[in-house]
mmCIF file of C-alpha atoms and ligand atoms in Angstrom:
data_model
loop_
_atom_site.group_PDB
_atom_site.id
_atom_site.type_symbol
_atom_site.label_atom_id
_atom_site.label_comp_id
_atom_site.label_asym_id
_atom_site.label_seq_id
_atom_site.Cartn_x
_atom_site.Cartn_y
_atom_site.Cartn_z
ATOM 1 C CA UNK A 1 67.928 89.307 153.889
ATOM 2 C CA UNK A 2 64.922 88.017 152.814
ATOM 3 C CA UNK A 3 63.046 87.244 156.108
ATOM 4 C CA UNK A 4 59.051 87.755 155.675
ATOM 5 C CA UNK A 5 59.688 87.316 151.233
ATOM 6 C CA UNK A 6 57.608 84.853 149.675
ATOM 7 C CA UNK A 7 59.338 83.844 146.455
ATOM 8 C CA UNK A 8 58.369 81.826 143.562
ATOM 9 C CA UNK A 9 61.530 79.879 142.101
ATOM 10 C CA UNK A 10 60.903 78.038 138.506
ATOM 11 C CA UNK A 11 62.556 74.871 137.689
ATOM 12 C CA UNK A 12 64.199 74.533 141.619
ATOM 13 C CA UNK A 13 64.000 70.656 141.480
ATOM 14 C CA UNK A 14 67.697 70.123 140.701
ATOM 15 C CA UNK A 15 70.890 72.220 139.004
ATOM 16 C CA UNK A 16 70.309 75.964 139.884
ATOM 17 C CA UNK A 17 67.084 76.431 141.034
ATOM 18 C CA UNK A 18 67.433 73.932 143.651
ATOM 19 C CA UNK A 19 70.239 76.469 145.297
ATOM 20 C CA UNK A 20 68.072 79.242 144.591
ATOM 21 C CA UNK A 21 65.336 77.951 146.104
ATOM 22 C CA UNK A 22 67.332 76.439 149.177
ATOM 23 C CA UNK A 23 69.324 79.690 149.553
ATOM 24 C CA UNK A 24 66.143 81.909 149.723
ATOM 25 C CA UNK A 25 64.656 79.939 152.443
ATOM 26 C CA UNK A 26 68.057 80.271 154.737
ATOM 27 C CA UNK A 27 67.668 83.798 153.828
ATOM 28 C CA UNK A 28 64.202 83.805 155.626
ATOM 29 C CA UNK A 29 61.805 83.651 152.641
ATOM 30 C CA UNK A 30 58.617 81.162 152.188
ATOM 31 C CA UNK A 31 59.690 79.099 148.644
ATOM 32 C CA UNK A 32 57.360 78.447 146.202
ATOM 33 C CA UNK A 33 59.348 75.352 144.737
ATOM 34 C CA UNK A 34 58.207 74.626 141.215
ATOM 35 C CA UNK A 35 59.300 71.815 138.826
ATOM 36 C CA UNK A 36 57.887 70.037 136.201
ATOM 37 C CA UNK A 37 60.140 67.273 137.390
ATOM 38 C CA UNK A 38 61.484 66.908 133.602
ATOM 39 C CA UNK A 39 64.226 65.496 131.236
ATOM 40 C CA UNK A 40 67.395 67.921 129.669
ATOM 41 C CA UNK A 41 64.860 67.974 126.697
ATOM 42 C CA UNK A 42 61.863 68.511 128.772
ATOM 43 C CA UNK A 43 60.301 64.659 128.191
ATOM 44 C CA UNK A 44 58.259 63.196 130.936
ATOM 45 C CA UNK A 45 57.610 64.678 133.975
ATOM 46 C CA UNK A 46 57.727 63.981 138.008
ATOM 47 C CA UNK A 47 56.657 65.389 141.212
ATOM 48 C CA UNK A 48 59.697 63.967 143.110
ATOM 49 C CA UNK A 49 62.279 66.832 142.714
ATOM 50 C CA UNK A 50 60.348 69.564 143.372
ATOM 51 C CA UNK A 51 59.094 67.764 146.762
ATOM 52 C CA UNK A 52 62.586 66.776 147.253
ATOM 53 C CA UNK A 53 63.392 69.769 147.573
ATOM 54 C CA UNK A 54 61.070 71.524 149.775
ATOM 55 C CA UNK A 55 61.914 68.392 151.973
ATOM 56 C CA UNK A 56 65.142 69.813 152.302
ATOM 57 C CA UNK A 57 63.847 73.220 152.844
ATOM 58 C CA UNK A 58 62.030 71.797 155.872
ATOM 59 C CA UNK A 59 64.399 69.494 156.913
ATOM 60 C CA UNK A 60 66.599 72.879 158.101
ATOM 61 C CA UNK A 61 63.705 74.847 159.455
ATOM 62 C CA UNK A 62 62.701 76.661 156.747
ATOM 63 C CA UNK A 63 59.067 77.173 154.849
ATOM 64 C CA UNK A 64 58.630 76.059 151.491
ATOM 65 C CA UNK A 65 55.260 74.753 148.898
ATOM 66 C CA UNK A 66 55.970 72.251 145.950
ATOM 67 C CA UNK A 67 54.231 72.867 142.716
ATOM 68 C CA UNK A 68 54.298 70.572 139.493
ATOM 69 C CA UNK A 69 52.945 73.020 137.215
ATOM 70 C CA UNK A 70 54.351 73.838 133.715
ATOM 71 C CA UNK A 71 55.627 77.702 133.053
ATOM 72 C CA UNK A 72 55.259 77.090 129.099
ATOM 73 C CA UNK A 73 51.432 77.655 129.246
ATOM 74 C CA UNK A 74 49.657 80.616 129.881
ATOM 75 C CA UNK A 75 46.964 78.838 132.246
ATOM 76 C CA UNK A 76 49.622 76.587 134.283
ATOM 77 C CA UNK A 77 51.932 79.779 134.762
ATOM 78 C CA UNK A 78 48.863 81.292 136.463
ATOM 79 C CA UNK A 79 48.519 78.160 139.135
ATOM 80 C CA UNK A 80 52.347 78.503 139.737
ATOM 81 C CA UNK A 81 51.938 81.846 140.906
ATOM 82 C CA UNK A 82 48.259 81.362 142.546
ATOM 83 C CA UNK A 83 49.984 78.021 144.264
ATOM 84 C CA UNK A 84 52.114 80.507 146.439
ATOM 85 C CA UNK A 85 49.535 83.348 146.754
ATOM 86 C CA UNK A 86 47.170 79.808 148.423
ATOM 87 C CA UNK A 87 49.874 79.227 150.403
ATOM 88 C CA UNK A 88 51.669 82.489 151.620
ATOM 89 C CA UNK A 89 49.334 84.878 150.671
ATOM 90 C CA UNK A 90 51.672 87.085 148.876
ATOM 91 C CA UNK A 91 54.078 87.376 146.365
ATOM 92 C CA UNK A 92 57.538 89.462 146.172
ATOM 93 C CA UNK A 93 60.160 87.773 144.417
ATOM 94 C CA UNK A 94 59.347 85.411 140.639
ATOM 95 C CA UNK A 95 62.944 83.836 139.963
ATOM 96 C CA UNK A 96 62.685 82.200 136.165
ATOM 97 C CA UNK A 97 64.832 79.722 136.384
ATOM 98 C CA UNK A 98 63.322 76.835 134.310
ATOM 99 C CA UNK A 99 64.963 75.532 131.545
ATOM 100 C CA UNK A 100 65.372 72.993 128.789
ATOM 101 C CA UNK A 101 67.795 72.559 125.598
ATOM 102 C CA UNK A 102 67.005 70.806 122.223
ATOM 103 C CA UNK A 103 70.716 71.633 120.707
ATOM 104 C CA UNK A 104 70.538 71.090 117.152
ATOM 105 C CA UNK A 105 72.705 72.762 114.061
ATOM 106 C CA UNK A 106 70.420 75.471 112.485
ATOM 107 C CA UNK A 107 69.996 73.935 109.044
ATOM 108 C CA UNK A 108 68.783 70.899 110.842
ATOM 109 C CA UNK A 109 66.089 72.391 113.997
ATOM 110 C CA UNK A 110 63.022 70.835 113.370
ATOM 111 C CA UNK A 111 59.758 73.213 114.053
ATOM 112 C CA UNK A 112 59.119 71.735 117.382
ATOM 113 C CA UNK A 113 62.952 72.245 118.761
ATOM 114 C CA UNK A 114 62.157 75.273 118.027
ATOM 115 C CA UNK A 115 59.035 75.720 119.422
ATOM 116 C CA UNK A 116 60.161 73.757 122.742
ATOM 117 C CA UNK A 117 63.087 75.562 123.911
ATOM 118 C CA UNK A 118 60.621 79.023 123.128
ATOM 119 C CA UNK A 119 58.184 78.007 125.089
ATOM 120 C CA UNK A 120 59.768 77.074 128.315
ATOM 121 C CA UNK A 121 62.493 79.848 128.216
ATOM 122 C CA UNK A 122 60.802 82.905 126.564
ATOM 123 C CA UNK A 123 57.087 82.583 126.968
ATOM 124 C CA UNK A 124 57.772 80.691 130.152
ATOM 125 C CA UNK A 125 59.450 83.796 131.574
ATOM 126 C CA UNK A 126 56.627 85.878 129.838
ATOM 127 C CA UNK A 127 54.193 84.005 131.344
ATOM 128 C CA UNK A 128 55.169 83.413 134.716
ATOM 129 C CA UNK A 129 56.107 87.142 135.297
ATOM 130 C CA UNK A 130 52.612 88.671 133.732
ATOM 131 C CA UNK A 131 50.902 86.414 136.039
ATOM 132 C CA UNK A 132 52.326 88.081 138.993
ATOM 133 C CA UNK A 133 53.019 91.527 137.585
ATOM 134 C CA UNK A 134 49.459 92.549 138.522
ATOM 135 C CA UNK A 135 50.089 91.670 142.124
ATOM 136 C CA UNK A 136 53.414 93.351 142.564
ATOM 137 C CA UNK A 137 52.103 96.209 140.607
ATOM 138 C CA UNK A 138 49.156 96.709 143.891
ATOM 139 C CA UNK A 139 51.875 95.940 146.137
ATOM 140 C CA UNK A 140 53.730 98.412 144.734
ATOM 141 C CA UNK A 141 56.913 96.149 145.125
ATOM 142 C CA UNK A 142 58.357 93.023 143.794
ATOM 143 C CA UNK A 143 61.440 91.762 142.049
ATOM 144 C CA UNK A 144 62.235 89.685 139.217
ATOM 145 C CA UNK A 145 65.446 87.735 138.626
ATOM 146 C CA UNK A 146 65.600 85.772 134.907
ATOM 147 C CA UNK A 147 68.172 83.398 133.802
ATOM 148 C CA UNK A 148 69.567 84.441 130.269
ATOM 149 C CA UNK A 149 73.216 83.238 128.794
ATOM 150 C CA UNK A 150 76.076 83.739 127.123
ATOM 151 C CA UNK A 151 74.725 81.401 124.689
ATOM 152 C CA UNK A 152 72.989 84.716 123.397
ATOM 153 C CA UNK A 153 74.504 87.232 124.942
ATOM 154 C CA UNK A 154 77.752 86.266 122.925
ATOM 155 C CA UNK A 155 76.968 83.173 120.795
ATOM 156 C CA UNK A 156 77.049 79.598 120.829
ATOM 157 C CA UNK A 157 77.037 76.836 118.133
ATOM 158 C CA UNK A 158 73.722 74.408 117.953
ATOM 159 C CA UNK A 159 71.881 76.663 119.710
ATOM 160 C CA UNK A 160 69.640 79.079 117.620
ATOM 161 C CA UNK A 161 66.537 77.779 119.791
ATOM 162 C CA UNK A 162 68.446 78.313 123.355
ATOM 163 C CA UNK A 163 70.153 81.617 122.122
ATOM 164 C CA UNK A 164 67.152 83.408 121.258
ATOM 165 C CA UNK A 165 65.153 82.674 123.923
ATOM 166 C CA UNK A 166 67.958 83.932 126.258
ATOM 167 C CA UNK A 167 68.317 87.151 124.043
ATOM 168 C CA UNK A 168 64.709 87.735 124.324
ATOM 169 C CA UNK A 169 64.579 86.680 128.312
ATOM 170 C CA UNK A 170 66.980 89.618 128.125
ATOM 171 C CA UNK A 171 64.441 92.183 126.209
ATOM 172 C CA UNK A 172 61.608 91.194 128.395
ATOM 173 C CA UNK A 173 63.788 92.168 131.480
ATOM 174 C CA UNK A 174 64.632 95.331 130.441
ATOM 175 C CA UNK A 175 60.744 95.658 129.158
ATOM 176 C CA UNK A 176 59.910 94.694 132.589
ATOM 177 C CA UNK A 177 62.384 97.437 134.578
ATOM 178 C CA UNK A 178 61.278 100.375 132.422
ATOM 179 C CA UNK A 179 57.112 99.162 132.519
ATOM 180 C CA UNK A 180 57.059 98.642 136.500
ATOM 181 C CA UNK A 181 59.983 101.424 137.794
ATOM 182 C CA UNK A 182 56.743 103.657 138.811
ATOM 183 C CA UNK A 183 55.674 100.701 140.630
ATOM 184 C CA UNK A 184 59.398 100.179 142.469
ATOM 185 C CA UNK A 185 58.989 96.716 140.779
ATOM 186 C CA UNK A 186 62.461 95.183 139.159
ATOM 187 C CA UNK A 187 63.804 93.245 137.345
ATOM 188 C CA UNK A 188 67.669 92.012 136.463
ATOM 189 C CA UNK A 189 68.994 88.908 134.413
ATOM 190 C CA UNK A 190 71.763 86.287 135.517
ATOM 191 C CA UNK A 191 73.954 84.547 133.390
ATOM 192 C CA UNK A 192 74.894 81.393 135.085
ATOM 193 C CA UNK A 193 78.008 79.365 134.466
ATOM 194 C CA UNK A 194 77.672 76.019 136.671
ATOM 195 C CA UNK A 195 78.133 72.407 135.813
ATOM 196 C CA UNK A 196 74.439 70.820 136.056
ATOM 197 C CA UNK A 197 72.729 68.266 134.157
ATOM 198 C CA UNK A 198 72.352 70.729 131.507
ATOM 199 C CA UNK A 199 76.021 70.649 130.473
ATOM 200 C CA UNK A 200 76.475 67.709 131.592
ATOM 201 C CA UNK A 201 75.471 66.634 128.074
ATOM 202 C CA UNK A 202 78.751 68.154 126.328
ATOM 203 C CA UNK A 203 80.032 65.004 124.496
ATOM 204 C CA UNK A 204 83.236 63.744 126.214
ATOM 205 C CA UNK A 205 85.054 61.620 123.091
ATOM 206 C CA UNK A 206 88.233 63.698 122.403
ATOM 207 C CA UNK A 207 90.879 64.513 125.500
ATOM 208 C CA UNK A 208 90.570 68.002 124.446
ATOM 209 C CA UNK A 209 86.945 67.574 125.543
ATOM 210 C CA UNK A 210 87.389 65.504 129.060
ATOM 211 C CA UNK A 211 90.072 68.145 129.479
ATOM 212 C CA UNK A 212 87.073 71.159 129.616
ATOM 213 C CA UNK A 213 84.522 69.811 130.983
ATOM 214 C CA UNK A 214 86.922 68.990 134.125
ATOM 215 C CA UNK A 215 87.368 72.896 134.330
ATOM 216 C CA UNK A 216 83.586 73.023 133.992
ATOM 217 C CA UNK A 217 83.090 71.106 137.193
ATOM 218 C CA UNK A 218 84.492 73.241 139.431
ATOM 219 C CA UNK A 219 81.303 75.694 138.450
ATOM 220 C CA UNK A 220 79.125 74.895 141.841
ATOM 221 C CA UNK A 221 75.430 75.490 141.043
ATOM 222 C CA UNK A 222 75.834 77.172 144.366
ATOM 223 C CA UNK A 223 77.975 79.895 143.590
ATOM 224 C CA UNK A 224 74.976 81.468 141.264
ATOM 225 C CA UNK A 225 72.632 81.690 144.524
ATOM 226 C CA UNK A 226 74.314 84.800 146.774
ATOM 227 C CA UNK A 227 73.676 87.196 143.743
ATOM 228 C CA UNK A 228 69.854 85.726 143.212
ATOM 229 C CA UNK A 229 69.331 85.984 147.293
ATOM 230 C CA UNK A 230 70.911 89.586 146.681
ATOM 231 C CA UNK A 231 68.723 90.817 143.653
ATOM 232 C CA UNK A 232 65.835 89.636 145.180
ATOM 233 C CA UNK A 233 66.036 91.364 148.320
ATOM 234 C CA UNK A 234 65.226 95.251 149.218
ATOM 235 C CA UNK A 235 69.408 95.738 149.609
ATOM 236 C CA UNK A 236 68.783 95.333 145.239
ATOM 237 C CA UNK A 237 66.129 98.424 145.614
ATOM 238 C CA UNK A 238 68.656 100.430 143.161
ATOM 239 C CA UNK A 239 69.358 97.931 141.164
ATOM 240 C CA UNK A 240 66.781 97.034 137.964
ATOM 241 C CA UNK A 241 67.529 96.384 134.289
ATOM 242 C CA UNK A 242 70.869 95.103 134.631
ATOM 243 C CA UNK A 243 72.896 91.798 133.097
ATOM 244 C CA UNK A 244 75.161 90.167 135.539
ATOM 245 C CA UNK A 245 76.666 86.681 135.152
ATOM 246 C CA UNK A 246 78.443 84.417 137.994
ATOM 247 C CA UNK A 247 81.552 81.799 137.041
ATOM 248 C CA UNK A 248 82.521 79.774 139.916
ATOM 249 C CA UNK A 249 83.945 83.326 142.367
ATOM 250 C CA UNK A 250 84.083 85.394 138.993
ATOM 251 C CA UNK A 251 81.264 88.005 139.058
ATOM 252 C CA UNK A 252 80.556 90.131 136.081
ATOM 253 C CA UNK A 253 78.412 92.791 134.369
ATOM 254 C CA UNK A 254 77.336 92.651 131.373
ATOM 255 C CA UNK A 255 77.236 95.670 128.421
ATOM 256 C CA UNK A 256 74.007 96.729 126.620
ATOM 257 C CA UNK A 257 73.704 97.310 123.285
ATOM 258 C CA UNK A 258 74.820 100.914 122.281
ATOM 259 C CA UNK A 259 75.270 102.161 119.257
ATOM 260 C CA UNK A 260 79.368 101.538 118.616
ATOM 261 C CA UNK A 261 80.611 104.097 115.553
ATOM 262 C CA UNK A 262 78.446 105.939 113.065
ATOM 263 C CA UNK A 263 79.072 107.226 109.550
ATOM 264 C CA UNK A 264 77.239 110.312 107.725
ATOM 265 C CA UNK A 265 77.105 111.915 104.358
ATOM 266 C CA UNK A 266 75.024 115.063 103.550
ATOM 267 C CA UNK A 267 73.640 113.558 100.453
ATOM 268 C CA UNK A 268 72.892 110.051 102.019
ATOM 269 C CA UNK A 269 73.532 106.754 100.810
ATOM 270 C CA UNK A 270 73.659 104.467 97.821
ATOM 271 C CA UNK A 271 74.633 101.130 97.822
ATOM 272 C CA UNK A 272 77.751 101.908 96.388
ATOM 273 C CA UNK A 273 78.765 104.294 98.918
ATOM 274 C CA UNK A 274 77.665 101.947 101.824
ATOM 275 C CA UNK A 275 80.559 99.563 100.322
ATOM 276 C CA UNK A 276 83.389 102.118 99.472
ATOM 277 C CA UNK A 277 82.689 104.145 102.696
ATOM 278 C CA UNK A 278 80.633 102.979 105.289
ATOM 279 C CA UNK A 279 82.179 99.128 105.615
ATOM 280 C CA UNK A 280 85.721 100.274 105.813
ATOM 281 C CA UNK A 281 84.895 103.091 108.205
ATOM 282 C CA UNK A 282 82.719 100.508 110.428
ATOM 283 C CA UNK A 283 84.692 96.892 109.847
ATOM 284 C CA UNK A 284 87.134 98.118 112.679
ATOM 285 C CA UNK A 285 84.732 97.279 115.095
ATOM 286 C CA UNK A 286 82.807 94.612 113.941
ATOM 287 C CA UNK A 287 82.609 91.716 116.203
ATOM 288 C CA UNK A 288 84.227 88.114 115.133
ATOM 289 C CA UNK A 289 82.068 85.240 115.128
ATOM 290 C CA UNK A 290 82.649 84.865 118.664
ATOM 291 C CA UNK A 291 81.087 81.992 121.306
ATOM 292 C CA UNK A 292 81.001 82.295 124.789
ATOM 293 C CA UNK A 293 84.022 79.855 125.560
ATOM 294 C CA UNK A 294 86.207 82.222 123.024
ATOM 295 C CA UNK A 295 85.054 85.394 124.999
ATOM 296 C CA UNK A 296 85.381 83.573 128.559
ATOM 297 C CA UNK A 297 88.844 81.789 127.415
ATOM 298 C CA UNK A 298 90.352 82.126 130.438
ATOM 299 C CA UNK A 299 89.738 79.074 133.399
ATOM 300 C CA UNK A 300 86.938 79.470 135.980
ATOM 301 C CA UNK A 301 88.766 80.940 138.931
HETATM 302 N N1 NAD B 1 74.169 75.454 133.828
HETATM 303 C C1 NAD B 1 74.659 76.458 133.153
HETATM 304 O O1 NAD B 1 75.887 76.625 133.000
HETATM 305 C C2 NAD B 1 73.733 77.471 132.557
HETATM 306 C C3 NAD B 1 74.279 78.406 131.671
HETATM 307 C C4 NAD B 1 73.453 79.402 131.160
HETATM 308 C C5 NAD B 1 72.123 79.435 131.532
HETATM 309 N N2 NAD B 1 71.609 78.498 132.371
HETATM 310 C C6 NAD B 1 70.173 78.589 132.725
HETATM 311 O O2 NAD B 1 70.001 78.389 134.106
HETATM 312 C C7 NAD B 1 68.721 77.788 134.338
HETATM 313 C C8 NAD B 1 68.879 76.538 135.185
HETATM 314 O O3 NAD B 1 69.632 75.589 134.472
HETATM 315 P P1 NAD B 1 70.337 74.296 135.115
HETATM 316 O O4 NAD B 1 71.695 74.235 134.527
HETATM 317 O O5 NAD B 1 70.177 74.316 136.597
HETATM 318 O O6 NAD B 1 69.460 73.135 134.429
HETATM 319 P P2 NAD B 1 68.678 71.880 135.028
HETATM 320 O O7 NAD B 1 68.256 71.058 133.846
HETATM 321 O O8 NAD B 1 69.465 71.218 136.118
HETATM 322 O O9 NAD B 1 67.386 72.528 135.713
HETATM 323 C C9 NAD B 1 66.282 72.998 134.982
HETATM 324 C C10 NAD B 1 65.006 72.614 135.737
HETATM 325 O O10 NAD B 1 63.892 73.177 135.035
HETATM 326 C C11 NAD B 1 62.826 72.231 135.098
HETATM 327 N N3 NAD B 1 61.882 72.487 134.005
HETATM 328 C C12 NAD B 1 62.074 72.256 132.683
HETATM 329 N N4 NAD B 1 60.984 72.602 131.989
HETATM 330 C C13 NAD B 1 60.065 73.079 132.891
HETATM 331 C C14 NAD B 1 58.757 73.604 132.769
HETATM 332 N N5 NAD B 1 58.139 73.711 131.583
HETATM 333 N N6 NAD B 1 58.129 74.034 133.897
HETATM 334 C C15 NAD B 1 58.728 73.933 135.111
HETATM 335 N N7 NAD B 1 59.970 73.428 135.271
HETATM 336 C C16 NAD B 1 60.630 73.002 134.177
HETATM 337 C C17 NAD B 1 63.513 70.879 134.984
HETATM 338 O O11 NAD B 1 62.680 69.831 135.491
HETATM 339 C C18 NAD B 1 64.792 71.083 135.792
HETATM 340 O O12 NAD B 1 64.664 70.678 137.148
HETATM 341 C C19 NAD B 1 68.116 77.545 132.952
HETATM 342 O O13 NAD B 1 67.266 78.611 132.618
HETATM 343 C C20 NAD B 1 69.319 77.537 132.056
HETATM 344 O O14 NAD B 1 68.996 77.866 130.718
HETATM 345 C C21 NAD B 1 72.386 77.501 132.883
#
């Protein structure tokens, strides 16, 4: 589906990306593979996985390019995308898949666990995608795929950093869709559920907790790639500003914000009035404080 694609795959050293990446190149595409080569928290960094990787690649015949670049800086975005123009000479598919987590209660993020888990998600995503957006935009083609998460598209506790990157990945992909449609440029968000280094973190103490994360490791980092390989290729050409998510064979869409219920009065509102009849008209459909693992109760199937 993909044969004669060069594609640029973020953070495809390990967990997701690495299917991504390995998935596009069986599909026929030349892989850009880039990773920092860095920890959960994004300390340190290595050229081995990203290498590792492309080893793979060429190990079953395909074409692939390892870069060690960062995506959470404006000027190393730029050589992640150049390092696949130098060796392809093209561009048609960024997949922003790099990630890191600094999980901390609100009342407790520090400044820089803040800043981190901004950085590599959001302006990562920003950054990678503007530095190819002029290229697909004289192309006149080009596709996007962005990795957002229930984390912010329904909640999550610890996570104010993670959750509103993801919410804003989510923003800059619909930004994205509208700004390049002239262009037939797109762009889509996944949702991944798949047991990766990432959650491989959850603390394990109680049997309650072994008990879940069991069910969480039968979430194959591989079952997230068919839709990627899909949304990149021209099959995807009516497809653009959408929210999916993948779950082990479960595959979903996701809603957009709309507005839900509205309340009027001719001779507008006082604060008063906003309590005796705008609450109880709206409270019947305000949403509970929710996370993702109360909305998706139900086993991975
Ligand atoms: N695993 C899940 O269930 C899940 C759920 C929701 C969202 N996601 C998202 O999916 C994506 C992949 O996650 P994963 O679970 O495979 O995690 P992972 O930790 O296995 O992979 C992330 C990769 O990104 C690389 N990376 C980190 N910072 C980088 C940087 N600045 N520049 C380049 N590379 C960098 C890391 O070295 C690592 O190889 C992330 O965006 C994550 O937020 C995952």
């Amino acid at each position: 589906m993909l044969e004669g694609k060069v594609v640029l795959v973020t953070g495809a050293g390990g967990g997701i990306g690495r299917d991504f990446a390995l998935d596009m190149a069986a599909a026929g595409a030349k892989v850009l593979v880039n990773d920092l080569g860095t920890s959960v928290k994004g300390e340190g960094t290595s050229s081995g996985p990203a290498q590792t990787v492309v080893d793979e690649i060429r190990a079953a015949g395909g074409t692939a390019v390892a870069n060690t670049d960062s995506v959470a800086d404006w000027t190393s975005a730029n050589r992640i995308v150049q390092a696949a123009l130098d060796a392809f000479g093209r561009i048609d598919v960024v997949v922003n898949n790099a990630g890191i987590l600094r999980d901390r209660f609100f009342f407790n993020m520090s400044v820089d666990e803040w800043r981190a888990v901004i950085d590599v998600h959001l302006n990562g995503s920003f950054y990678v995608s503007r530095a190819a957006a002029a290229h697909f935009k004289s192309q006149e083609s080009g596709a996007y795929v962005h990795m957002t998460s229930t984390s912010g598209l329904v909640g999550n506790l610890g996570q104010a950093n993670y959750s509103a990157a993801k919410l804003g990945i989510v923003g800059l992909s619909k930004s994205i869709a509208l700004d390049m449609a002239r262009y037939q440029v797109r762009s889509n968000c996944i949702a991944p559920f798949a047991w990766s280094r990432m959650i491989g973190s959850i603390p394990t103490e109680t049997a309650d907790q072994q008990a879940r994360v069991e069910k969480l490791k039968s979430m194959a980092t591989s079952k997230i790639a068919p839709l990627a390989v899909f949304l990149a290729s021209d099959a995807a050409r009516e497809v653009s500003g959408q929210i999916f998510g993948v779950r082990a064979n479960e595959l979903f869409l996701f809603s957009q914000n709309r507005p839900l219920r509205s309340v009027h009065r001719d001779e507008g509102w006082t604060p008063q009035s906003v309590a005796s009849h705008a609450m109880p008209a709206l409270r019947a459909h305000f949403y509970p404080l929710e996370r993702s693992q109360d909305v998706f109760s139900w086993d991975p199937l």
